[in-house]
Coordinates of C-alpha atoms in Angstrom, one line a residue:
M1 CA -67.3 -18.2 -86.6
G2 CA -68.2 -15.1 -88.9
K3 CA -71.5 -13.7 -89.9
Y4 CA -71.0 -15.3 -93.3
H5 CA -70.2 -18.8 -92.1
D6 CA -73.7 -20.4 -92.9
L7 CA -73.3 -19.0 -96.3
A8 CA -69.9 -20.2 -96.9
E9 CA -71.2 -23.9 -95.6
N10 CA -73.9 -23.8 -98.2
I11 CA -71.6 -22.6 -101.0
V12 CA -68.9 -25.3 -100.4
E13 CA -71.7 -27.9 -100.2
N14 CA -73.2 -26.9 -103.4
V15 CA -70.0 -26.4 -105.5
G16 CA -69.6 -30.3 -104.9
G17 CA -67.9 -30.2 -101.4
K18 CA -64.4 -29.4 -100.5
E19 CA -62.9 -32.3 -102.3
N20 CA -64.2 -31.0 -105.5
I21 CA -62.3 -27.8 -105.1
N22 CA -58.9 -27.5 -106.8
S23 CA -58.3 -23.8 -105.9
L24 CA -60.3 -20.6 -105.0
T25 CA -59.4 -16.9 -105.7
H26 CA -61.7 -13.8 -105.4
C27 CA -61.9 -10.6 -107.4
I28 CA -63.9 -7.5 -106.4
T29 CA -67.4 -9.2 -106.5
R30 CA -66.9 -13.0 -107.2
L31 CA -65.7 -16.2 -105.7
R32 CA -63.6 -17.9 -108.5
F33 CA -63.5 -21.5 -108.0
K34 CA -61.5 -24.0 -110.2
L35 CA -63.6 -27.3 -109.7
K36 CA -62.4 -30.7 -110.5
D37 CA -65.9 -31.7 -111.8
E38 CA -68.2 -28.6 -112.4
S39 CA -71.1 -31.1 -113.1
K40 CA -71.2 -31.9 -109.3
A41 CA -72.0 -28.2 -108.6
N42 CA -75.8 -27.5 -107.9
E43 CA -76.1 -24.4 -110.1
E44 CA -80.0 -23.6 -109.4
V45 CA -79.4 -23.9 -105.6
L46 CA -76.5 -21.6 -105.7
K47 CA -78.3 -18.9 -107.8
N48 CA -81.2 -19.0 -105.6
M49 CA -79.4 -18.9 -102.5
D50 CA -79.7 -15.8 -100.1
G51 CA -76.4 -13.8 -100.5
V52 CA -75.6 -15.1 -104.0
V53 CA -76.3 -12.9 -106.9
T54 CA -75.8 -15.3 -109.7
I55 CA -73.6 -17.9 -111.1
M56 CA -71.0 -17.5 -113.9
K57 CA -68.8 -19.8 -115.9
S58 CA -65.9 -18.6 -117.9
G59 CA -62.3 -19.2 -118.7
G60 CA -62.3 -22.6 -116.8
Q61 CA -63.6 -20.9 -113.6
F62 CA -66.9 -21.5 -111.7
Q63 CA -67.7 -18.0 -110.5
V64 CA -70.1 -17.4 -107.6
V65 CA -71.1 -13.6 -107.6
I66 CA -71.4 -12.4 -104.0
G67 CA -70.9 -8.5 -104.1
N68 CA -68.4 -6.2 -102.5
H69 CA -68.3 -8.2 -99.3
V70 CA -66.8 -11.2 -101.0
P71 CA -63.4 -10.8 -99.2
L72 CA -65.4 -11.8 -95.9
V73 CA -67.0 -14.7 -97.7
F74 CA -64.1 -15.8 -99.2
A75 CA -62.1 -16.2 -95.6
E76 CA -65.0 -18.2 -94.4
V77 CA -65.2 -20.4 -97.4
L78 CA -61.5 -21.2 -96.9
E79 CA -62.1 -21.9 -93.2
V80 CA -65.1 -24.1 -93.9
A81 CA -63.4 -26.0 -96.8
G82 CA -60.2 -26.5 -94.8
I83 CA -57.9 -25.0 -97.8
S84 CA -55.3 -22.5 -97.7
G85 CA -56.6 -21.1 -101.3
E86 CA -55.0 -18.7 -103.4
V87 CA -54.4 -15.3 -103.1
S88 CA -57.3 -12.9 -104.0
E89 CA -57.0 -11.3 -107.4
E90 CA -58.1 -7.8 -108.4
E91 CA -60.4 -8.3 -111.5
T92 CA -58.1 -6.7 -114.6
E93 CA -59.9 -5.7 -117.4
K94 CA -58.3 -6.5 -120.7
G95 CA -56.4 -3.4 -122.0
N96 CA -53.3 -1.8 -123.1
I97 CA -50.0 -3.1 -121.6
F98 CA -49.6 0.2 -119.6
N99 CA -53.0 -0.3 -117.8
R100 CA -52.3 -3.8 -117.0
L101 CA -48.8 -3.1 -115.6
I102 CA -50.6 -0.5 -113.5
D103 CA -53.1 -2.9 -112.3
V104 CA -50.1 -5.3 -111.5
I105 CA -48.1 -2.8 -109.6
S106 CA -51.1 -1.3 -107.6
G107 CA -52.1 -5.0 -106.7
C108 CA -48.7 -5.9 -105.4
F109 CA -48.9 -3.0 -103.0
Q110 CA -52.5 -3.7 -101.8
P111 CA -51.4 -6.3 -99.1
F112 CA -49.0 -3.8 -97.2
L113 CA -50.5 -0.4 -97.7
G114 CA -51.0 0.0 -93.8
A115 CA -47.4 -0.8 -93.2
L116 CA -46.3 1.5 -96.0
A117 CA -48.1 4.3 -94.7
A118 CA -47.1 3.7 -91.1
C119 CA -43.2 3.7 -92.4
G120 CA -44.1 7.0 -94.5
M121 CA -45.3 8.7 -91.4
L122 CA -42.2 7.6 -89.4
K123 CA -39.9 9.1 -92.2
G124 CA -41.6 12.3 -92.3
F125 CA -41.7 12.6 -88.4
N126 CA -38.0 11.9 -88.3
A127 CA -37.4 14.7 -90.9
L128 CA -39.5 17.1 -88.7
F129 CA -37.7 16.1 -85.5
L130 CA -34.3 16.7 -87.3
Y131 CA -35.3 19.9 -88.6
L132 CA -36.7 21.3 -85.2
N133 CA -33.3 20.0 -83.7
F134 CA -34.8 17.6 -81.3
Y135 CA -31.7 15.6 -81.9
T136 CA -28.9 15.4 -84.5
A137 CA -28.3 13.6 -87.5
G138 CA -26.5 10.4 -87.0
S139 CA -27.6 10.2 -83.3
G140 CA -28.9 7.1 -82.0
T141 CA -32.5 8.1 -82.2
D142 CA -32.0 9.3 -85.7
L143 CA -30.5 5.9 -86.6
F144 CA -33.5 4.1 -84.9
L145 CA -36.2 6.1 -86.6
T146 CA -34.5 5.9 -90.0
A147 CA -34.1 2.1 -89.7
A148 CA -37.7 1.6 -88.6
G149 CA -39.3 4.2 -91.4
D150 CA -37.0 3.5 -94.1
C151 CA -37.0 -0.3 -93.9
I152 CA -39.9 -1.2 -95.9
F153 CA -38.8 1.3 -98.6
Y154 CA -35.2 0.0 -98.7
F155 CA -36.1 -3.7 -98.8
M156 CA -39.0 -3.0 -101.2
P157 CA -37.9 -5.7 -103.6
I158 CA -38.2 -8.6 -100.8
V159 CA -41.7 -7.3 -99.8
I160 CA -42.9 -7.2 -103.4
G161 CA -41.3 -10.4 -104.1
L162 CA -43.7 -11.9 -101.6
T163 CA -46.9 -9.9 -103.0
A164 CA -45.9 -10.5 -106.6
A165 CA -45.4 -14.3 -106.1
R166 CA -48.9 -14.5 -104.8
K167 CA -50.2 -12.7 -107.9
F168 CA -48.2 -14.7 -110.4
K169 CA -48.6 -18.2 -108.4
V170 CA -45.1 -18.5 -107.4
S171 CA -44.0 -20.0 -104.2
E172 CA -43.9 -17.0 -101.5
F173 CA -40.5 -17.7 -100.1
T174 CA -39.2 -18.2 -103.5
G175 CA -40.3 -14.9 -104.3
M176 CA -39.0 -13.3 -101.2
A177 CA -35.5 -15.0 -101.9
I178 CA -35.4 -13.6 -105.2
G179 CA -36.2 -10.2 -104.0
A180 CA -33.5 -10.6 -101.2
A181 CA -30.9 -11.6 -103.8
L182 CA -31.8 -8.3 -105.8
V183 CA -30.9 -6.0 -102.8
Y184 CA -27.8 -8.2 -101.4
P185 CA -25.5 -5.4 -100.5
T186 CA -22.3 -6.4 -102.1
I187 CA -23.9 -6.9 -105.6
Q188 CA -25.3 -3.5 -105.8
A189 CA -23.7 -1.2 -108.3
S190 CA -23.0 1.5 -105.4
A191 CA -21.0 -1.1 -103.8
L192 CA -19.1 -2.9 -106.8
S193 CA -18.2 0.8 -108.2
A194 CA -15.8 1.1 -105.6
G195 CA -13.5 -1.3 -107.3
K196 CA -11.9 -1.1 -110.8
P197 CA -14.1 -2.2 -113.9
I198 CA -12.8 -5.4 -115.5
M199 CA -14.2 -4.0 -118.9
T200 CA -16.6 -1.3 -120.4
L201 CA -19.4 -2.0 -122.7
F202 CA -20.9 0.3 -125.3
A203 CA -17.9 2.6 -124.8
N204 CA -18.3 6.3 -126.1
T205 CA -22.0 6.1 -126.5
M206 CA -24.9 7.2 -124.2
F207 CA -25.1 3.3 -123.1
E208 CA -21.6 3.1 -121.9
S209 CA -21.6 0.7 -118.9
P210 CA -18.7 -0.2 -116.6
V211 CA -18.6 -4.1 -115.8
F212 CA -17.3 -5.2 -112.5
I213 CA -18.3 -8.8 -112.5
R214 CA -18.9 -11.9 -114.7
V215 CA -21.3 -14.6 -113.9
F216 CA -20.9 -17.9 -115.8
G217 CA -18.6 -16.0 -117.8
L218 CA -21.0 -13.3 -119.0
P219 CA -20.6 -9.8 -118.3
I220 CA -23.2 -8.3 -115.9
I221 CA -24.2 -4.5 -116.0
T222 CA -25.0 -3.8 -112.3
N223 CA -27.5 -1.5 -111.2
D224 CA -28.9 -0.6 -107.7
Y225 CA -32.2 -2.4 -106.8
T226 CA -32.8 -1.3 -103.3
S227 CA -36.0 0.6 -103.2
S228 CA -37.1 -0.4 -106.6
V229 CA -40.4 -1.6 -107.8
V230 CA -40.7 -2.7 -111.4
P231 CA -37.5 -4.8 -111.6
I232 CA -38.6 -7.3 -109.0
I233 CA -42.3 -7.6 -110.5
L234 CA -40.8 -8.2 -114.0
V235 CA -38.2 -11.0 -112.5
I236 CA -41.1 -12.6 -110.4
W237 CA -43.3 -12.9 -113.7
F238 CA -40.4 -14.3 -115.5
A239 CA -40.0 -16.7 -112.4
S240 CA -43.6 -17.9 -112.7
H241 CA -42.8 -19.5 -116.1
V242 CA -39.6 -20.8 -114.8
Q243 CA -41.3 -22.5 -112.0
K244 CA -44.2 -23.9 -114.2
L245 CA -41.4 -25.5 -116.5
A246 CA -39.5 -26.9 -113.7
K247 CA -42.6 -28.6 -112.2
K248 CA -43.0 -30.3 -115.6
V249 CA -39.4 -31.6 -115.9
V250 CA -38.5 -32.3 -112.4
P251 CA -39.5 -35.6 -110.8
E252 CA -42.3 -35.2 -108.3
L253 CA -40.2 -36.9 -105.4
V254 CA -37.6 -34.1 -105.3
Q255 CA -39.8 -31.1 -106.4
T256 CA -39.8 -29.6 -102.9
F257 CA -36.2 -28.2 -103.2
L258 CA -35.1 -28.9 -106.8
V259 CA -38.2 -26.5 -108.3
P260 CA -37.2 -23.7 -106.0
L261 CA -33.6 -24.1 -106.8
F262 CA -34.0 -23.9 -110.4
T263 CA -36.5 -21.1 -110.1
I264 CA -34.2 -19.0 -107.9
L265 CA -31.1 -19.6 -109.9
V266 CA -32.5 -18.9 -113.3
S267 CA -34.6 -16.0 -112.2
V268 CA -32.0 -14.1 -110.2
F269 CA -29.5 -14.7 -113.1
F270 CA -32.2 -13.2 -115.7
G271 CA -32.7 -10.3 -113.4
F272 CA -29.1 -9.3 -113.1
L273 CA -28.4 -10.2 -116.9
V274 CA -31.3 -8.5 -118.5
I275 CA -33.3 -6.4 -116.2
G276 CA -30.3 -4.6 -114.8
P277 CA -29.0 -3.6 -118.4
I278 CA -32.6 -2.5 -119.4
I279 CA -32.8 -0.1 -116.4
T280 CA -29.3 1.0 -116.9
F281 CA -29.9 1.6 -120.7
L282 CA -33.3 3.5 -120.1
T283 CA -31.5 5.5 -117.4
N284 CA -28.6 6.6 -119.5
L285 CA -31.1 7.4 -122.5
L286 CA -33.4 9.6 -120.2
G287 CA -30.4 11.3 -119.0
S288 CA -29.2 12.0 -122.3
G289 CA -32.7 13.1 -123.5
F290 CA -33.0 15.5 -120.6
T291 CA -29.7 17.1 -121.0
S292 CA -30.7 17.7 -124.8
L293 CA -34.1 19.3 -123.6
Y294 CA -32.1 21.4 -121.0
E295 CA -29.9 22.8 -123.6
F296 CA -32.9 23.6 -126.0
S297 CA -35.2 25.2 -123.3
P298 CA -34.7 25.0 -119.5
V299 CA -38.3 26.1 -119.1
L300 CA -39.8 23.2 -121.2
M301 CA -37.4 20.8 -119.5
S302 CA -38.7 21.9 -116.2
V303 CA -42.4 21.3 -117.1
V304 CA -41.5 17.9 -118.6
V305 CA -39.6 17.0 -115.3
G306 CA -42.4 18.2 -113.0
F307 CA -44.9 16.1 -115.3
F308 CA -43.2 13.0 -115.5
W309 CA -41.3 12.9 -112.0
Q310 CA -43.7 10.5 -110.4
A311 CA -44.0 8.2 -113.3
L312 CA -40.0 7.9 -113.3
V313 CA -40.0 7.2 -109.6
I314 CA -42.3 4.2 -110.0
F315 CA -40.1 2.8 -112.8
G316 CA -36.9 3.6 -110.8
L317 CA -35.8 6.1 -113.9
H318 CA -35.8 9.1 -111.7
W319 CA -32.0 8.3 -110.8
S320 CA -31.2 9.1 -114.5
L321 CA -31.7 13.0 -113.5
I322 CA -30.0 12.9 -110.1
P323 CA -26.4 12.8 -111.4
L324 CA -27.1 15.6 -113.8
A325 CA -28.5 17.6 -110.8
M326 CA -25.3 16.9 -108.7
I327 CA -23.0 18.0 -111.7
N328 CA -24.9 21.2 -111.9
L329 CA -24.7 21.9 -108.1
S330 CA -21.0 21.2 -108.1
T331 CA -20.2 23.2 -111.1
T332 CA -22.5 26.1 -111.2
G333 CA -23.5 26.1 -107.6
S334 CA -27.3 25.6 -108.5
D335 CA -29.6 23.2 -110.1
I336 CA -33.1 23.5 -111.8
I337 CA -33.9 19.9 -112.2
L338 CA -34.6 19.0 -108.7
A339 CA -36.3 22.6 -108.2
A340 CA -38.5 21.3 -111.0
S341 CA -39.5 18.0 -109.4
F342 CA -40.3 19.9 -106.0
T343 CA -43.7 20.4 -106.6
A344 CA -44.7 16.9 -107.8
S345 CA -45.0 15.4 -104.3
F346 CA -47.2 18.4 -103.1
A347 CA -49.5 17.9 -106.3
Q348 CA -49.7 14.2 -105.1
T349 CA -50.7 15.2 -101.6
A350 CA -53.3 17.6 -102.7
V351 CA -54.8 14.8 -104.9
I352 CA -55.0 12.6 -101.9
M353 CA -56.6 15.5 -99.9
A354 CA -59.3 15.8 -102.5
M355 CA -59.8 11.8 -102.6
F356 CA -60.4 11.8 -98.8
F357 CA -63.5 13.8 -99.5
K358 CA -64.7 11.5 -102.7
L359 CA -63.6 8.0 -101.7
K360 CA -66.7 5.5 -100.9
N361 CA -64.4 3.0 -99.5
A362 CA -64.0 3.4 -95.6
K363 CA -60.8 1.5 -95.5
L364 CA -59.1 3.6 -98.4
K365 CA -60.4 6.9 -96.9
Q366 CA -58.5 5.9 -93.6
L367 CA -55.3 5.6 -95.7
C368 CA -55.8 9.0 -96.9
I369 CA -54.6 10.8 -93.4
P370 CA -51.2 8.9 -93.1
A371 CA -50.7 9.3 -97.0
V372 CA -51.0 13.1 -96.6
I373 CA -49.0 13.3 -93.5
S374 CA -46.0 11.5 -95.1
G375 CA -46.6 13.5 -98.5
I376 CA -46.3 16.7 -96.7
F377 CA -42.8 15.5 -95.7
G378 CA -41.9 14.2 -99.1
V379 CA -42.5 10.6 -99.0
T380 CA -45.4 9.8 -101.6
E381 CA -45.1 6.1 -102.0
P382 CA -48.3 5.4 -99.8
A383 CA -50.2 7.9 -101.7
I384 CA -48.9 6.8 -105.1
Y385 CA -49.3 3.0 -104.7
G386 CA -52.1 2.8 -102.2
L387 CA -54.5 5.5 -103.8
S388 CA -53.8 7.4 -106.6
L389 CA -52.2 4.9 -109.0
P390 CA -54.9 2.2 -108.7
K391 CA -57.5 4.7 -109.4
K392 CA -55.5 6.0 -112.5
K393 CA -57.1 9.4 -113.3
P394 CA -56.2 11.1 -109.8
F395 CA -52.5 10.0 -110.6
I396 CA -52.7 11.7 -114.1
I397 CA -54.1 14.7 -112.6
S398 CA -51.2 14.8 -109.9
M399 CA -48.8 14.5 -113.1
I400 CA -50.6 17.6 -114.7
G401 CA -50.5 19.2 -111.3
G402 CA -46.6 18.5 -111.0
G403 CA -46.1 20.0 -114.6
V404 CA -48.3 23.0 -113.7
G405 CA -46.1 23.8 -110.5
A406 CA -42.8 23.1 -112.5
L407 CA -44.0 25.9 -115.0
V408 CA -44.4 28.4 -112.1
T409 CA -41.1 27.2 -110.7
A410 CA -39.3 28.0 -114.0
L411 CA -41.1 31.3 -114.4
F412 CA -39.9 32.5 -111.1
G413 CA -36.3 31.1 -111.7
A414 CA -36.4 29.0 -108.4
K415 CA -33.2 26.9 -108.2
Y416 CA -31.8 24.3 -105.7
Y417 CA -28.6 25.5 -104.2
T418 CA -28.0 22.5 -101.8
M419 CA -29.2 18.9 -101.2
G420 CA -31.3 19.1 -98.1
G421 CA -34.7 18.0 -96.7
L422 CA -37.6 16.7 -98.7
G423 CA -41.2 17.9 -98.7
A424 CA -42.0 20.8 -96.5
F425 CA -38.3 20.9 -95.5
G426 CA -37.0 21.4 -98.9
F427 CA -38.1 25.0 -99.3
V428 CA -34.9 26.1 -97.6
N429 CA -32.9 24.3 -100.5
H430 CA -33.9 27.2 -102.7
I431 CA -32.2 29.9 -100.7
N432 CA -29.0 31.2 -102.0
S433 CA -26.6 31.5 -99.1
A434 CA -23.9 33.1 -101.1
T435 CA -26.1 36.1 -101.9
N436 CA -28.4 35.7 -99.0
D437 CA -31.3 35.7 -101.8
A438 CA -34.5 34.0 -100.6
S439 CA -36.5 34.9 -103.8
G440 CA -36.2 31.3 -105.2
M441 CA -37.9 30.0 -101.8
I442 CA -40.7 32.6 -102.1
G443 CA -41.2 31.6 -105.8
Q444 CA -41.5 28.0 -104.9
F445 CA -43.8 28.6 -102.2
V446 CA -46.0 30.2 -105.0
A447 CA -45.5 27.2 -107.4
V448 CA -46.3 24.8 -104.7
G449 CA -49.6 26.6 -103.8
V450 CA -50.6 26.6 -107.6
A451 CA -49.8 23.1 -107.9
M452 CA -51.8 21.9 -104.9
V453 CA -54.6 24.1 -105.6
F454 CA -54.9 23.0 -109.3
S455 CA -54.5 19.2 -108.2
F456 CA -57.2 19.5 -105.5
A457 CA -59.8 21.4 -107.6
A458 CA -59.0 19.2 -110.7
T459 CA -59.6 15.9 -108.5
M460 CA -62.8 17.2 -106.9
I461 CA -64.2 18.3 -110.4
F462 CA -63.1 15.6 -112.8
W463 CA -62.8 12.5 -110.6
K464 CA -65.4 10.3 -109.6
D465 CA -65.1 7.4 -107.4
E466 CA -66.4 4.0 -108.3
E467 CA -70.0 3.3 -106.3
T468 CA -69.5 0.8 -103.5
V469 CA -72.3 -1.4 -102.3
E470 CA -74.0 0.2 -99.5
V471 CA -76.3 -2.1 -97.6
P472 CA -79.5 -0.3 -96.2
A473 CA -79.9 -0.6 -92.5
E474 CA -83.2 -2.4 -92.8
K475 CA -81.9 -5.2 -95.0
T476 CA -79.9 -8.0 -94.0
A477 CA -76.0 -8.0 -94.3
M478 CA -76.1 -10.5 -97.3
E479 CA -78.3 -8.3 -99.6
V480 CA -76.8 -6.6 -102.5
R481 CA -78.3 -3.5 -104.4
K482 CA -78.6 -4.5 -107.9
E483 CA -80.3 -3.5 -110.9
I484 CA -81.6 -5.9 -113.6
V485 CA -81.7 -5.0 -117.4
T486 CA -84.1 -7.3 -119.1
A487 CA -83.5 -7.9 -123.0
P488 CA -84.8 -4.9 -125.2
V489 CA -84.5 -7.0 -128.2
Q490 CA -85.3 -10.8 -128.8
G491 CA -82.3 -12.9 -130.4
A492 CA -79.1 -14.6 -129.8
I493 CA -76.6 -13.0 -127.3
M494 CA -73.0 -12.7 -128.3
P495 CA -70.1 -11.2 -126.5
L496 CA -69.4 -7.5 -126.9
D497 CA -65.9 -8.2 -128.5
T498 CA -67.6 -10.0 -131.3
A499 CA -69.0 -6.8 -132.7
K500 CA -68.2 -5.8 -136.0
D501 CA -67.9 -2.1 -135.1
Q502 CA -64.5 -1.8 -133.3
A503 CA -65.7 1.2 -131.0
F504 CA -68.2 -1.3 -129.5
A505 CA -66.1 -4.5 -129.6
Q506 CA -63.2 -2.7 -127.7
G507 CA -65.3 -1.3 -124.9
V508 CA -64.9 2.2 -125.6
L509 CA -68.5 3.2 -125.1
G510 CA -68.9 0.9 -122.0
K511 CA -69.7 -2.8 -121.2
G512 CA -72.6 -4.9 -122.7
V513 CA -73.5 -7.5 -125.1
V514 CA -74.4 -7.8 -128.9
I515 CA -77.8 -9.2 -129.7
H516 CA -78.6 -10.6 -133.3
P517 CA -82.5 -9.9 -133.6
T518 CA -85.0 -12.6 -134.6
V519 CA -87.9 -10.2 -134.0
G520 CA -87.7 -6.5 -135.1
E521 CA -88.9 -4.9 -132.0
V522 CA -87.4 -3.0 -129.0
I523 CA -89.0 -2.6 -125.7
A524 CA -88.0 -0.9 -122.6
P525 CA -85.7 -2.9 -120.4
F526 CA -86.5 -0.9 -117.3
D527 CA -88.5 2.0 -115.8
G528 CA -86.8 5.0 -117.0
T529 CA -86.9 8.0 -119.4
I530 CA -85.8 8.2 -123.1
M531 CA -82.6 10.2 -122.9
T532 CA -82.0 10.2 -126.6
M533 CA -84.0 9.3 -129.6
F534 CA -82.0 9.7 -132.7
P535 CA -84.1 11.3 -135.7
T536 CA -83.0 8.2 -137.7
K537 CA -84.6 5.8 -134.9
H538 CA -81.8 3.6 -135.3
A539 CA -80.5 4.2 -131.7
I540 CA -81.9 4.8 -128.4
G541 CA -80.4 6.1 -125.3
L542 CA -82.2 5.5 -121.9
V543 CA -81.7 6.4 -118.3
S544 CA -83.2 4.3 -115.6
D545 CA -85.0 5.7 -112.6
N546 CA -81.7 4.6 -110.7
G547 CA -79.4 6.4 -113.1
L548 CA -78.2 3.6 -115.2
E549 CA -77.6 4.8 -118.9
L550 CA -78.2 2.5 -121.6
L551 CA -77.6 2.7 -125.5
I552 CA -79.6 0.5 -127.9
H553 CA -77.9 0.6 -131.4
I554 CA -79.9 -1.3 -134.1
G555 CA -77.7 -2.5 -136.7
L556 CA -74.5 -1.3 -137.9
D557 CA -74.1 2.0 -140.3
T558 CA -77.9 2.0 -140.2
V559 CA -77.9 5.7 -139.9
Q560 CA -77.6 5.8 -143.5
L561 CA -81.2 4.6 -143.8
N562 CA -82.3 8.0 -142.5
G563 CA -85.1 6.2 -140.6
E564 CA -86.4 4.0 -143.4
F565 CA -87.8 0.6 -142.1
F566 CA -87.8 2.0 -138.7
E567 CA -90.8 3.2 -136.6
S568 CA -90.7 4.7 -133.2
F569 CA -93.5 4.9 -130.6
V570 CA -91.6 7.4 -128.0
K571 CA -89.8 10.7 -128.3
Q572 CA -87.0 12.0 -126.3
G573 CA -88.2 13.0 -122.6
D574 CA -90.8 10.3 -122.6
K575 CA -91.2 8.3 -119.4
V576 CA -91.3 4.7 -120.0
K577 CA -92.0 1.5 -118.1
R578 CA -90.2 -1.9 -118.3
G579 CA -92.0 -3.7 -121.4
D580 CA -93.1 -0.6 -123.2
K581 CA -92.7 -0.7 -127.0
L582 CA -90.1 1.8 -128.1
V583 CA -89.1 1.1 -131.8
T584 CA -90.0 -1.6 -134.5
F585 CA -87.8 -2.5 -137.5
D586 CA -87.9 -4.6 -140.5
I587 CA -85.0 -7.2 -140.2
R588 CA -85.5 -8.6 -143.8
A589 CA -85.6 -5.1 -145.5
I590 CA -82.7 -3.8 -143.5
E591 CA -80.6 -6.8 -144.4
A592 CA -81.8 -6.6 -148.1
A593 CA -80.5 -3.1 -148.2
G594 CA -77.0 -4.3 -147.3
Y595 CA -76.9 -3.7 -143.5
S596 CA -76.3 -5.8 -140.6
V597 CA -79.0 -5.7 -137.7
E598 CA -76.6 -6.9 -134.9
T599 CA -77.7 -4.7 -132.2
P600 CA -75.0 -3.8 -129.4
V601 CA -76.7 -3.1 -126.0
I602 CA -74.1 -0.9 -124.0
I603 CA -74.2 0.4 -120.4
T604 CA -72.5 3.9 -121.1
N605 CA -71.7 4.7 -117.4
S606 CA -70.3 1.2 -116.7
A607 CA -67.4 3.0 -114.7
D608 CA -70.0 4.1 -112.0
Y609 CA -70.8 0.2 -111.1
L610 CA -69.0 -2.3 -109.0
D611 CA -69.7 -5.1 -111.5
I612 CA -71.8 -6.1 -114.7
I613 CA -73.0 -9.6 -115.0
E614 CA -73.9 -10.7 -118.5
A615 CA -76.4 -13.5 -119.3
D616 CA -75.2 -16.7 -120.7
Q617 CA -73.8 -16.0 -124.2
A618 CA -74.4 -17.9 -127.6
T619 CA -78.1 -18.4 -126.4
D620 CA -81.4 -17.1 -127.5
I621 CA -83.0 -14.5 -125.1
S622 CA -86.5 -13.2 -124.9
H623 CA -87.9 -9.8 -123.8
S624 CA -88.6 -11.1 -120.4
D625 CA -85.4 -12.6 -119.8
E626 CA -82.5 -10.9 -117.8
L627 CA -79.9 -9.4 -120.0
L628 CA -77.4 -7.5 -117.6
T629 CA -77.1 -7.7 -113.8
V630 CA -75.5 -4.6 -112.6
L631 CA -74.3 -4.5 -108.8
V632 CA -74.3 -0.9 -107.6

């Protein structure tokens, strides 16, 4: 019985009992219930319960806001309710497709980061022991450590098939079966290419693709899916829709085996018929593009390769450059493509070193050490998927670092002369044995040093980790640090995305709400300091004594009124207390002048906080009411 057992019992009881729970997930701060009947939930009791911050209802979910120890409470609730629950989900903000894809990818890796880091270390140590001649390549010891270290990387689609299935609500074993089908040995392009093609599609174009098999009469463009990441995620996403459709049409009596049957059959066929060609076409397109870029400027191509290398690895598109590198080695005896990519892994490793000093989350900090060890030996998957990619900015910094290092590599004229070790053991690949010239290796040492120093320094300077909830020693384990922002303006609350100004509506300036004022008065929503008082008096910037930065923007385009119809009672630098009058404005006069008085209230440093909880929207609020609850 854990320390949150009593809290879990009270929560289950007051959401209407375990029989009222359809499903349960959690995000970074909230338990997300889907209840059969929300009217059975005792909201007031839950809101005032020790250990609960507040209650939210949104998107068909009954959300109990807990804080950053929500995973522990989640586990206790599952046990108390006697349900298996659904997998926890990271809370994904609405944003562009790229950001959402990155969130999905990192979320799929989160459950097995420990195993990924362990296998990465095994691969690194095996490379070290081979280099030191502790045993020979191909020996029993080498084969054993290779199998133990490479297993999770080689069979990545099976592992991600499981985690992606949890994320997209597909049967877990169905997800694993789909992943296993993608890595089945005899259907990989490397195996099928040993035979004779039965036909060629898109001949004499950059998309030329040999076809070795037909499935249901349709030609299949094959690909190698071992160690890939994105293809299986896309296939499982597609499988989630197939499974949902199958459950609607298949009689309940035989759903146990017929739903997985149709899901696996249709999804695997989709994967080989659609995903394979897409990856192949993108690979050919990139290969052609890099060839043209190389002919135009080898230095520019080096910088582009160094910058994009890790992103290409994520999508499995780096294979488009390997054949070009092999051709260069066989025809000219040297290659600059692999030399340009060499600093990327070191830039990534340096970023993780810096993250170790700045991360607040103890578990993530622990992952930094094995990620750095494996990264030194050229295995950066634990670093990318577990640490830098989920945080986004560190990953971008590592890309820039890789580009900077590649530029130095090109300026020194460093080249690959042989395919050999990775990471620290790859320096010797730059020695020209024909002329006994080691200048390329020396140049690469300098390039790696520049890439690492740049990446480490840039991460330390430009990246700030999100604050985690720190529970003071004198407080109970269930208390959460939070800050309350009361309503600075009285009126009706609306969601921020309803704002007429798109900069506010899209959340560019931060999270918050819009208030349609009914009283033309702005008061201080917390104790703090006036950070900015615009001369036109239409906008006020405040910072609370705890560091929360708030923008109150009265009306849209009201700056053009040049202060008319506004009166301020404070100036920049003034200390204020909650409830102090800041500004008054004449609603009727402003509207008569043709301007809207809708007032966005924005937390401009939203990224510094664990969660921001808004008051019930489409309701009226007064100055004394809580508008925003910020979890620190």
